[in-house]
Amino acid sequence: MDQPGHYMNQRRLRANAHVRELAATVTVSHKEMIQPLFVEENLPERVENRHMTGVFSDTISSVVTQIAADMQQGIHKFLLFPIPAARHEIHFDFSFAAEVVQTIKNAFGDSVWLAADLCLCSYTNSGHCGILDAAGKKLLNAETVNVLANYALQLARAGADCIAPSDMTDGRIGAIRRALDEAGFDEVAIMSYSSKFSSNFYGPFRDVCKSSPNQQNSLKDRKTYQIDPRNPLDAMASSLRDASEGADFLMVKPGLPYLDIIAALSQRTDKPIAVYHVSGEYAAIELLAKESLVEAKSAHIETWIAFKRAGATVIITYAARWAKQWLG
Ligand code: PBG
């Protein structure tokens, strides 16, 4: 069996950098990436995330500096997470979020493409993604969708290029699309967090956004509205439904544990699929790198390749701002 010719030589295509480049069928570019941004109201000065090197909570003025620096790195597409100072049960004030969007679009105009995350988890006292009933046991779907559609309108008026609903209520995409169209914002895109799983990997994000479900007597987790990891059929149905309601982009989130969902969905839709490499996945690479067990750069690149191989067209990653430099 060891004689030449008795086995298929697969190593000829691995033999050197040139031939590996020729044989590769998957490419990654910073141009397909979106950089998340956190902007917190009443923050005295920007602070680096405890768990994610190089990821900051910005003030409304430091975010402008951050974006200018990111543009120097070839990054022009952003996903904004506004963190308001005040929290409420039912009455929410979206003016800080609108102010951030307006500030960014006034400073950069169409040289940036700005998507705004749309969720109530940084607004509610409970830390849940929508309005709960009086007992705190049930997410009220219709009430939440109404508030979200109104929130989306305010973000569109402020100049957002895209609305990215991450709350996981039913019917929100249709309601938001209708509200936007009726107000003349038919060119504002919707990127739906359409296959968003109830995941263990959102920890560092919730730390930053103060959005963990936090109340003793209310729903203790997001399992009644986010997708069960054991239910790929739900992930498929939810994404296809959101596409039919008018989502321009679909999304799978988190990333690496759900490559099968990306692959299956890409066979079933003609919408571009975004994947979100979430905070806990980013922090996992950071922790390995701290122990010198991986090189962060190579681990991120390998991850991005996996996303592309599975069928994603858009990658949302906290490391987008280094992608151009890293990819060379
Ligand atoms: C808000 C939201 C979450 C993330 C994005 N939007 C957290 C959650 O659903 O609890 C997670 C992003 C990350 O972990 O990087 N609904």
mmCIF file of C-alpha atoms and ligand atoms in Angstrom:
data_model
loop_
_atom_site.group_PDB
_atom_site.id
_atom_site.type_symbol
_atom_site.label_atom_id
_atom_site.label_comp_id
_atom_site.label_asym_id
_atom_site.label_seq_id
_atom_site.Cartn_x
_atom_site.Cartn_y
_atom_site.Cartn_z
ATOM 1 C CA MET A 1 0.000 0.000 0.000
ATOM 2 C CA ASP A 2 2.936 2.356 0.622
ATOM 3 C CA GLN A 3 4.251 2.209 -2.932
ATOM 4 C CA PRO A 4 3.802 5.383 -5.012
ATOM 5 C CA GLY A 5 0.705 5.198 -7.141
ATOM 6 C CA HIS A 6 -1.116 2.964 -4.703
ATOM 7 C CA TYR A 7 -2.695 5.887 -2.908
ATOM 8 C CA MET A 8 -4.199 9.183 -3.949
ATOM 9 C CA ASN A 9 -1.670 11.952 -3.385
ATOM 10 C CA GLN A 10 -3.643 14.779 -1.767
ATOM 11 C CA ARG A 11 -0.458 16.432 -0.580
ATOM 12 C CA ARG A 12 0.517 17.788 -3.996
ATOM 13 C CA LEU A 13 -2.162 20.457 -3.490
ATOM 14 C CA ARG A 14 -0.804 21.269 -0.037
ATOM 15 C CA ALA A 15 2.864 21.339 -0.982
ATOM 16 C CA ASN A 16 3.540 25.098 -0.897
ATOM 17 C CA ALA A 17 1.842 28.444 -0.399
ATOM 18 C CA HIS A 18 1.365 28.981 -4.143
ATOM 19 C CA VAL A 19 -0.454 25.785 -4.849
ATOM 20 C CA ARG A 20 -2.488 26.072 -1.638
ATOM 21 C CA GLU A 21 -3.635 29.486 -2.808
ATOM 22 C CA LEU A 22 -4.635 28.076 -6.194
ATOM 23 C CA ALA A 23 -6.494 25.146 -4.696
ATOM 24 C CA ALA A 24 -8.396 27.218 -2.112
ATOM 25 C CA THR A 25 -12.071 27.780 -2.889
ATOM 26 C CA VAL A 26 -12.943 29.905 0.135
ATOM 27 C CA THR A 27 -11.947 33.536 0.498
ATOM 28 C CA VAL A 28 -12.418 36.053 3.318
ATOM 29 C CA SER A 29 -12.324 39.827 3.077
ATOM 30 C CA HIS A 30 -12.766 42.706 5.514
ATOM 31 C CA LYS A 31 -15.273 44.049 2.981
ATOM 32 C CA GLU A 32 -17.855 41.499 4.057
ATOM 33 C CA MET A 33 -17.498 42.348 7.755
ATOM 34 C CA ILE A 34 -19.499 44.453 10.188
ATOM 35 C CA GLN A 35 -17.964 45.977 13.312
ATOM 36 C CA PRO A 36 -20.203 46.193 16.396
ATOM 37 C CA LEU A 37 -20.052 49.407 18.470
ATOM 38 C CA PHE A 38 -21.302 49.996 22.007
ATOM 39 C CA VAL A 39 -22.250 53.537 22.950
ATOM 40 C CA GLU A 40 -23.323 54.224 26.508
ATOM 41 C CA GLU A 41 -25.207 57.248 27.774
ATOM 42 C CA ASN A 42 -23.651 59.271 30.618
ATOM 43 C CA LEU A 43 -20.369 57.390 30.410
ATOM 44 C CA PRO A 44 -17.637 59.793 31.611
ATOM 45 C CA GLU A 45 -15.041 58.260 29.308
ATOM 46 C CA ARG A 46 -14.683 55.220 27.065
ATOM 47 C CA VAL A 47 -13.840 51.945 28.826
ATOM 48 C CA GLU A 48 -12.288 48.792 27.429
ATOM 49 C CA ASN A 49 -14.270 45.597 27.840
ATOM 50 C CA ARG A 50 -12.947 43.410 30.627
ATOM 51 C CA HIS A 51 -13.238 40.258 28.554
ATOM 52 C CA MET A 52 -12.576 41.525 25.057
ATOM 53 C CA THR A 53 -9.311 43.293 24.319
ATOM 54 C CA GLY A 54 -9.742 46.198 21.940
ATOM 55 C CA VAL A 55 -13.523 46.342 22.332
ATOM 56 C CA PHE A 56 -14.810 49.455 24.082
ATOM 57 C CA SER A 57 -17.937 51.009 25.472
ATOM 58 C CA ASP A 58 -17.788 54.414 23.841
ATOM 59 C CA THR A 59 -19.201 57.792 24.694
ATOM 60 C CA ILE A 60 -21.130 59.646 22.039
ATOM 61 C CA SER A 61 -18.012 61.622 21.159
ATOM 62 C CA SER A 62 -15.424 58.832 21.436
ATOM 63 C CA VAL A 63 -17.441 56.673 19.038
ATOM 64 C CA VAL A 64 -16.831 59.240 16.306
ATOM 65 C CA THR A 65 -13.076 58.946 16.880
ATOM 66 C CA GLN A 66 -13.353 55.153 16.916
ATOM 67 C CA ILE A 67 -15.213 55.094 13.595
ATOM 68 C CA ALA A 68 -12.667 57.426 12.003
ATOM 69 C CA ALA A 69 -9.914 55.027 13.132
ATOM 70 C CA ASP A 70 -11.877 52.014 11.848
ATOM 71 C CA MET A 71 -12.310 53.656 8.459
ATOM 72 C CA GLN A 72 -8.528 53.942 8.284
ATOM 73 C CA GLN A 73 -8.540 50.148 8.670
ATOM 74 C CA GLY A 74 -10.962 49.760 5.763
ATOM 75 C CA ILE A 75 -14.043 49.185 7.935
ATOM 76 C CA HIS A 76 -17.139 51.146 6.928
ATOM 77 C CA LYS A 77 -20.019 48.993 8.114
ATOM 78 C CA PHE A 78 -21.135 49.098 11.723
ATOM 79 C CA LEU A 79 -23.712 47.597 14.042
ATOM 80 C CA LEU A 80 -24.660 49.976 16.821
ATOM 81 C CA PHE A 81 -25.707 48.984 20.341
ATOM 82 C CA PRO A 82 -26.953 52.015 22.229
ATOM 83 C CA ILE A 83 -27.002 51.674 26.021
ATOM 84 C CA PRO A 84 -29.404 54.224 27.531
ATOM 85 C CA ALA A 85 -29.074 55.449 31.117
ATOM 86 C CA ALA A 86 -32.713 55.016 32.105
ATOM 87 C CA ARG A 87 -34.669 51.758 32.296
ATOM 88 C CA HIS A 88 -38.434 51.305 32.464
ATOM 89 C CA GLU A 89 -41.244 48.747 32.448
ATOM 90 C CA ILE A 90 -43.309 49.945 29.497
ATOM 91 C CA HIS A 91 -42.439 53.531 28.574
ATOM 92 C CA PHE A 92 -39.141 53.746 26.798
ATOM 93 C CA ASP A 93 -37.169 56.735 25.665
ATOM 94 C CA PHE A 94 -35.290 56.122 22.429
ATOM 95 C CA SER A 95 -33.854 59.614 22.106
ATOM 96 C CA PHE A 96 -30.303 58.644 23.116
ATOM 97 C CA ALA A 97 -30.183 55.918 20.438
ATOM 98 C CA ALA A 98 -31.498 58.375 17.854
ATOM 99 C CA GLU A 99 -28.941 60.961 18.935
ATOM 100 C CA VAL A 100 -26.079 58.489 18.496
ATOM 101 C CA VAL A 101 -27.267 57.503 15.020
ATOM 102 C CA GLN A 102 -27.655 61.135 14.032
ATOM 103 C CA THR A 103 -24.228 62.066 15.373
ATOM 104 C CA ILE A 104 -22.559 59.258 13.432
ATOM 105 C CA LYS A 105 -24.419 59.953 10.191
ATOM 106 C CA ASN A 106 -23.804 63.712 10.491
ATOM 107 C CA ALA A 107 -20.104 63.084 10.955
ATOM 108 C CA PHE A 108 -19.625 60.487 8.219
ATOM 109 C CA GLY A 109 -22.673 60.558 5.910
ATOM 110 C CA ASP A 110 -22.773 57.765 3.394
ATOM 111 C CA SER A 111 -19.133 56.809 3.852
ATOM 112 C CA VAL A 112 -20.434 54.617 6.661
ATOM 113 C CA TRP A 113 -23.253 52.085 6.530
ATOM 114 C CA LEU A 114 -24.886 52.056 9.903
ATOM 115 C CA ALA A 115 -27.097 49.262 11.154
ATOM 116 C CA ALA A 116 -28.785 49.802 14.512
ATOM 117 C CA ASP A 117 -29.572 46.862 16.752
ATOM 118 C CA LEU A 118 -33.233 46.935 17.741
ATOM 119 C CA CYS A 119 -34.072 45.348 21.066
ATOM 120 C CA LEU A 120 -35.457 46.338 24.453
ATOM 121 C CA CYS A 121 -33.037 44.367 26.635
ATOM 122 C CA SER A 122 -31.031 47.506 27.486
ATOM 123 C CA TYR A 123 -34.265 49.408 28.169
ATOM 124 C CA THR A 124 -36.323 47.104 30.384
ATOM 125 C CA ASN A 125 -35.895 46.840 34.135
ATOM 126 C CA SER A 126 -36.105 43.069 33.777
ATOM 127 C CA GLY A 127 -33.305 42.816 31.191
ATOM 128 C CA HIS A 128 -35.693 40.945 28.906
ATOM 129 C CA CYS A 129 -35.940 41.705 25.201
ATOM 130 C CA GLY A 130 -39.551 42.864 25.409
ATOM 131 C CA ILE A 131 -42.408 43.874 27.654
ATOM 132 C CA LEU A 132 -43.466 41.317 30.273
ATOM 133 C CA ASP A 133 -46.947 40.791 31.681
ATOM 134 C CA ALA A 134 -47.741 42.100 35.177
ATOM 135 C CA ALA A 135 -46.613 38.855 36.794
ATOM 136 C CA GLY A 136 -43.298 39.039 34.910
ATOM 137 C CA LYS A 137 -43.797 35.517 33.585
ATOM 138 C CA LYS A 138 -44.682 36.101 29.965
ATOM 139 C CA LEU A 139 -43.308 38.174 27.111
ATOM 140 C CA LEU A 140 -46.137 40.213 25.551
ATOM 141 C CA ASN A 141 -45.637 39.783 21.818
ATOM 142 C CA ALA A 142 -48.015 42.332 20.288
ATOM 143 C CA GLU A 143 -47.155 45.089 22.774
ATOM 144 C CA THR A 144 -43.434 44.536 22.196
ATOM 145 C CA VAL A 145 -43.786 44.563 18.411
ATOM 146 C CA ASN A 146 -45.642 47.901 18.561
ATOM 147 C CA VAL A 147 -42.901 49.496 20.611
ATOM 148 C CA LEU A 148 -40.185 48.055 18.351
ATOM 149 C CA ALA A 149 -41.851 49.388 15.187
ATOM 150 C CA ASN A 150 -41.954 52.837 16.754
ATOM 151 C CA TYR A 151 -38.306 52.515 17.848
ATOM 152 C CA ALA A 152 -37.331 51.472 14.302
ATOM 153 C CA LEU A 153 -39.016 54.590 12.904
ATOM 154 C CA GLN A 154 -37.061 56.835 15.243
ATOM 155 C CA LEU A 155 -33.797 55.185 14.206
ATOM 156 C CA ALA A 156 -34.705 55.540 10.525
ATOM 157 C CA ARG A 157 -35.565 59.211 11.000
ATOM 158 C CA ALA A 158 -32.176 59.679 12.669
ATOM 159 C CA GLY A 159 -30.506 58.278 9.556
ATOM 160 C CA ALA A 160 -29.897 54.558 10.172
ATOM 161 C CA ASP A 161 -29.193 52.622 6.974
ATOM 162 C CA CYS A 162 -30.388 49.346 8.426
ATOM 163 C CA ILE A 163 -32.492 48.146 11.331
ATOM 164 C CA ALA A 164 -31.371 44.910 12.981
ATOM 165 C CA PRO A 165 -34.079 43.468 15.261
ATOM 166 C CA SER A 166 -32.586 41.029 17.777
ATOM 167 C CA ASP A 167 -35.531 40.591 20.148
ATOM 168 C CA MET A 168 -37.093 37.398 18.671
ATOM 169 C CA THR A 169 -40.781 38.312 18.946
ATOM 170 C CA ASP A 170 -43.083 37.073 16.179
ATOM 171 C CA GLY A 171 -44.251 39.355 13.398
ATOM 172 C CA ARG A 172 -41.761 42.096 14.111
ATOM 173 C CA ILE A 173 -40.152 42.062 10.685
ATOM 174 C CA GLY A 174 -43.482 42.566 8.900
ATOM 175 C CA ALA A 175 -44.561 45.262 11.363
ATOM 176 C CA ILE A 176 -41.247 47.133 11.088
ATOM 177 C CA ARG A 177 -41.213 46.868 7.281
ATOM 178 C CA ARG A 178 -44.754 48.289 7.111
ATOM 179 C CA ALA A 179 -43.985 51.108 9.539
ATOM 180 C CA LEU A 180 -40.840 52.069 7.626
ATOM 181 C CA ASP A 181 -42.530 51.932 4.219
ATOM 182 C CA GLU A 182 -45.542 53.960 5.341
ATOM 183 C CA ALA A 183 -43.241 56.688 6.638
ATOM 184 C CA GLY A 184 -41.278 56.793 3.384
ATOM 185 C CA PHE A 185 -38.252 54.838 4.619
ATOM 186 C CA ASP A 186 -38.542 52.108 2.027
ATOM 187 C CA GLU A 187 -34.785 52.257 1.409
ATOM 188 C CA VAL A 188 -33.874 51.400 4.983
ATOM 189 C CA ALA A 189 -32.843 47.746 5.087
ATOM 190 C CA ILE A 190 -33.742 45.134 7.692
ATOM 191 C CA MET A 191 -31.202 42.616 8.935
ATOM 192 C CA SER A 192 -33.142 40.152 11.019
ATOM 193 C CA TYR A 193 -31.540 38.144 13.795
ATOM 194 C CA SER A 194 -33.685 35.415 12.291
ATOM 195 C CA SER A 195 -32.019 32.256 13.649
ATOM 196 C CA LYS A 196 -30.969 33.469 17.057
ATOM 197 C CA PHE A 197 -30.422 30.752 19.613
ATOM 198 C CA SER A 198 -30.854 30.792 23.353
ATOM 199 C CA SER A 199 -27.122 30.558 23.966
ATOM 200 C CA ASN A 200 -24.530 30.461 26.720
ATOM 201 C CA PHE A 201 -22.164 32.591 24.676
ATOM 202 C CA TYR A 202 -23.713 36.049 25.165
ATOM 203 C CA GLY A 203 -22.154 36.613 28.604
ATOM 204 C CA PRO A 204 -19.623 39.399 27.941
ATOM 205 C CA PHE A 205 -22.177 41.271 25.816
ATOM 206 C CA ARG A 206 -24.785 41.211 28.572
ATOM 207 C CA ASP A 207 -22.159 42.468 30.960
ATOM 208 C CA VAL A 208 -21.564 45.489 28.734
ATOM 209 C CA CYS A 209 -25.230 46.158 27.963
ATOM 210 C CA LYS A 210 -26.430 45.319 31.482
ATOM 211 C CA SER A 211 -29.010 43.142 29.793
ATOM 212 C CA SER A 212 -29.058 39.881 31.737
ATOM 213 C CA PRO A 213 -32.490 38.780 32.906
ATOM 214 C CA ASN A 214 -32.110 39.933 36.483
ATOM 215 C CA GLN A 215 -35.293 39.755 38.482
ATOM 216 C CA GLN A 216 -36.060 37.166 41.101
ATOM 217 C CA ASN A 217 -39.696 36.654 40.283
ATOM 218 C CA SER A 218 -39.710 37.067 36.518
ATOM 219 C CA LEU A 219 -38.652 34.859 33.630
ATOM 220 C CA LYS A 220 -35.137 33.752 34.498
ATOM 221 C CA ASP A 221 -33.870 33.234 30.959
ATOM 222 C CA ARG A 222 -34.755 33.890 27.320
ATOM 223 C CA LYS A 223 -35.872 30.355 26.471
ATOM 224 C CA THR A 224 -39.484 31.307 25.751
ATOM 225 C CA TYR A 225 -38.447 33.555 22.874
ATOM 226 C CA GLN A 226 -34.971 32.589 21.680
ATOM 227 C CA ILE A 227 -34.497 29.344 19.730
ATOM 228 C CA ASP A 228 -33.739 26.033 21.468
ATOM 229 C CA PRO A 229 -30.339 24.705 20.299
ATOM 230 C CA ARG A 230 -31.996 21.294 19.828
ATOM 231 C CA ASN A 231 -34.482 22.659 17.336
ATOM 232 C CA PRO A 232 -32.925 23.266 13.924
ATOM 233 C CA LEU A 233 -36.378 23.134 12.314
ATOM 234 C CA ASP A 234 -37.397 26.183 14.333
ATOM 235 C CA ALA A 235 -34.239 27.989 13.209
ATOM 236 C CA MET A 236 -35.090 27.252 9.594
ATOM 237 C CA ALA A 237 -38.782 28.172 9.926
ATOM 238 C CA SER A 238 -37.984 31.419 11.760
ATOM 239 C CA SER A 239 -35.455 32.555 9.176
ATOM 240 C CA LEU A 240 -37.672 31.670 6.210
ATOM 241 C CA ARG A 241 -40.627 33.415 7.861
ATOM 242 C CA ASP A 242 -38.569 36.576 8.439
ATOM 243 C CA ALA A 243 -37.478 36.509 4.797
ATOM 244 C CA SER A 244 -41.115 36.305 3.736
ATOM 245 C CA GLU A 245 -42.003 39.229 6.036
ATOM 246 C CA GLY A 246 -39.424 41.421 4.316
ATOM 247 C CA ALA A 247 -36.021 40.868 5.920
ATOM 248 C CA ASP A 248 -33.233 41.786 3.488
ATOM 249 C CA PHE A 249 -30.540 39.925 5.417
ATOM 250 C CA LEU A 250 -30.991 36.858 7.593
ATOM 251 C CA MET A 251 -28.703 36.055 10.485
ATOM 252 C CA VAL A 252 -27.460 33.019 12.344
ATOM 253 C CA LYS A 253 -26.212 33.637 15.871
ATOM 254 C CA PRO A 254 -23.949 32.512 17.582
ATOM 255 C CA GLY A 255 -21.499 31.378 14.900
ATOM 256 C CA LEU A 256 -19.286 28.327 15.387
ATOM 257 C CA PRO A 257 -21.794 26.133 17.275
ATOM 258 C CA TYR A 258 -24.347 26.723 14.481
ATOM 259 C CA LEU A 259 -22.439 26.183 11.235
ATOM 260 C CA ASP A 260 -24.941 23.475 10.304
ATOM 261 C CA ILE A 261 -27.720 26.064 10.439
ATOM 262 C CA ILE A 262 -25.802 28.422 8.139
ATOM 263 C CA ALA A 263 -25.175 25.583 5.696
ATOM 264 C CA ALA A 264 -28.775 24.392 5.681
ATOM 265 C CA LEU A 265 -30.217 27.887 5.446
ATOM 266 C CA SER A 266 -27.957 28.848 2.560
ATOM 267 C CA GLN A 267 -29.531 25.999 0.579
ATOM 268 C CA ARG A 268 -33.038 27.289 1.292
ATOM 269 C CA THR A 269 -32.872 31.057 0.819
ATOM 270 C CA ASP A 270 -31.724 33.576 -1.749
ATOM 271 C CA LYS A 271 -31.188 36.222 0.939
ATOM 272 C CA PRO A 272 -27.650 37.002 2.094
ATOM 273 C CA ILE A 273 -26.864 35.295 5.408
ATOM 274 C CA ALA A 274 -24.983 37.102 8.148
ATOM 275 C CA VAL A 275 -23.306 35.228 10.970
ATOM 276 C CA TYR A 276 -22.612 36.798 14.358
ATOM 277 C CA HIS A 277 -19.421 35.635 16.052
ATOM 278 C CA VAL A 278 -20.708 36.598 19.487
ATOM 279 C CA SER A 279 -19.008 38.028 22.544
ATOM 280 C CA GLY A 280 -18.464 34.714 24.349
ATOM 281 C CA GLU A 281 -16.892 33.185 21.257
ATOM 282 C CA TYR A 282 -14.595 36.192 20.952
ATOM 283 C CA ALA A 283 -13.712 35.997 24.650
ATOM 284 C CA ALA A 284 -12.950 32.269 24.273
ATOM 285 C CA ILE A 285 -10.258 33.075 21.708
ATOM 286 C CA GLU A 286 -8.960 35.845 23.961
ATOM 287 C CA LEU A 287 -8.622 33.485 26.916
ATOM 288 C CA LEU A 288 -6.825 30.843 24.846
ATOM 289 C CA ALA A 289 -4.498 33.526 23.504
ATOM 290 C CA LYS A 290 -3.771 34.753 27.025
ATOM 291 C CA GLU A 291 -2.567 31.256 27.899
ATOM 292 C CA SER A 292 -0.511 31.195 24.661
ATOM 293 C CA LEU A 293 -2.636 28.291 23.458
ATOM 294 C CA VAL A 294 -3.638 30.003 20.228
ATOM 295 C CA GLU A 295 -2.573 33.049 18.304
ATOM 296 C CA ALA A 296 -5.685 35.264 18.344
ATOM 297 C CA LYS A 297 -5.197 36.442 14.780
ATOM 298 C CA SER A 298 -4.961 32.949 13.274
ATOM 299 C CA ALA A 299 -7.846 31.686 15.385
ATOM 300 C CA HIS A 300 -10.084 34.497 14.137
ATOM 301 C CA ILE A 301 -9.098 33.919 10.519
ATOM 302 C CA GLU A 302 -9.783 30.186 10.804
ATOM 303 C CA THR A 303 -13.185 31.000 12.316
ATOM 304 C CA TRP A 304 -14.047 33.425 9.513
ATOM 305 C CA ILE A 305 -13.100 30.822 6.904
ATOM 306 C CA ALA A 306 -15.424 28.338 8.587
ATOM 307 C CA PHE A 307 -18.277 30.854 8.347
ATOM 308 C CA LYS A 308 -17.632 31.438 4.655
ATOM 309 C CA ARG A 309 -17.314 27.717 3.980
ATOM 310 C CA ALA A 310 -20.664 27.104 5.646
ATOM 311 C CA GLY A 311 -22.325 29.665 3.376
ATOM 312 C CA ALA A 312 -22.325 32.999 5.215
ATOM 313 C CA THR A 313 -21.921 36.149 3.144
ATOM 314 C CA VAL A 314 -21.643 38.659 5.999
ATOM 315 C CA ILE A 315 -19.548 38.278 9.153
ATOM 316 C CA ILE A 316 -20.298 40.312 12.261
ATOM 317 C CA THR A 317 -17.187 40.217 14.423
ATOM 318 C CA TYR A 318 -15.636 42.345 17.153
ATOM 319 C CA ALA A 319 -12.312 41.801 15.372
ATOM 320 C CA ALA A 320 -13.466 43.313 12.054
ATOM 321 C CA ARG A 321 -11.250 46.328 12.633
ATOM 322 C CA TRP A 322 -8.105 44.202 12.371
ATOM 323 C CA ALA A 323 -9.269 42.011 9.512
ATOM 324 C CA LYS A 324 -7.686 43.926 6.637
ATOM 325 C CA GLN A 325 -4.330 44.099 8.368
ATOM 326 C CA TRP A 326 -4.473 40.435 9.468
ATOM 327 C CA LEU A 327 -5.596 39.106 6.106
ATOM 328 C CA GLY A 328 -2.830 41.042 4.371
HETATM 329 C C1 PBG B 1 -29.837 41.650 22.434
HETATM 330 C C2 PBG B 1 -28.619 41.029 21.851
HETATM 331 C C3 PBG B 1 -27.757 40.079 22.420
HETATM 332 C C4 PBG B 1 -26.681 39.986 21.537
HETATM 333 C C5 PBG B 1 -26.931 40.833 20.461
HETATM 334 N N1 PBG B 1 -28.146 41.464 20.665
HETATM 335 C C6 PBG B 1 -27.770 39.362 23.714
HETATM 336 C C7 PBG B 1 -28.896 38.510 24.092
HETATM 337 O O1 PBG B 1 -29.754 38.135 23.285
HETATM 338 O O2 PBG B 1 -28.965 38.225 25.281
HETATM 339 C C8 PBG B 1 -25.459 39.140 21.766
HETATM 340 C C9 PBG B 1 -24.224 39.603 21.086
HETATM 341 C C10 PBG B 1 -22.963 39.041 21.659
HETATM 342 O O3 PBG B 1 -22.960 38.220 22.599
HETATM 343 O O4 PBG B 1 -21.924 39.428 21.135
HETATM 344 N N2 PBG B 1 -30.984 40.955 22.394
#
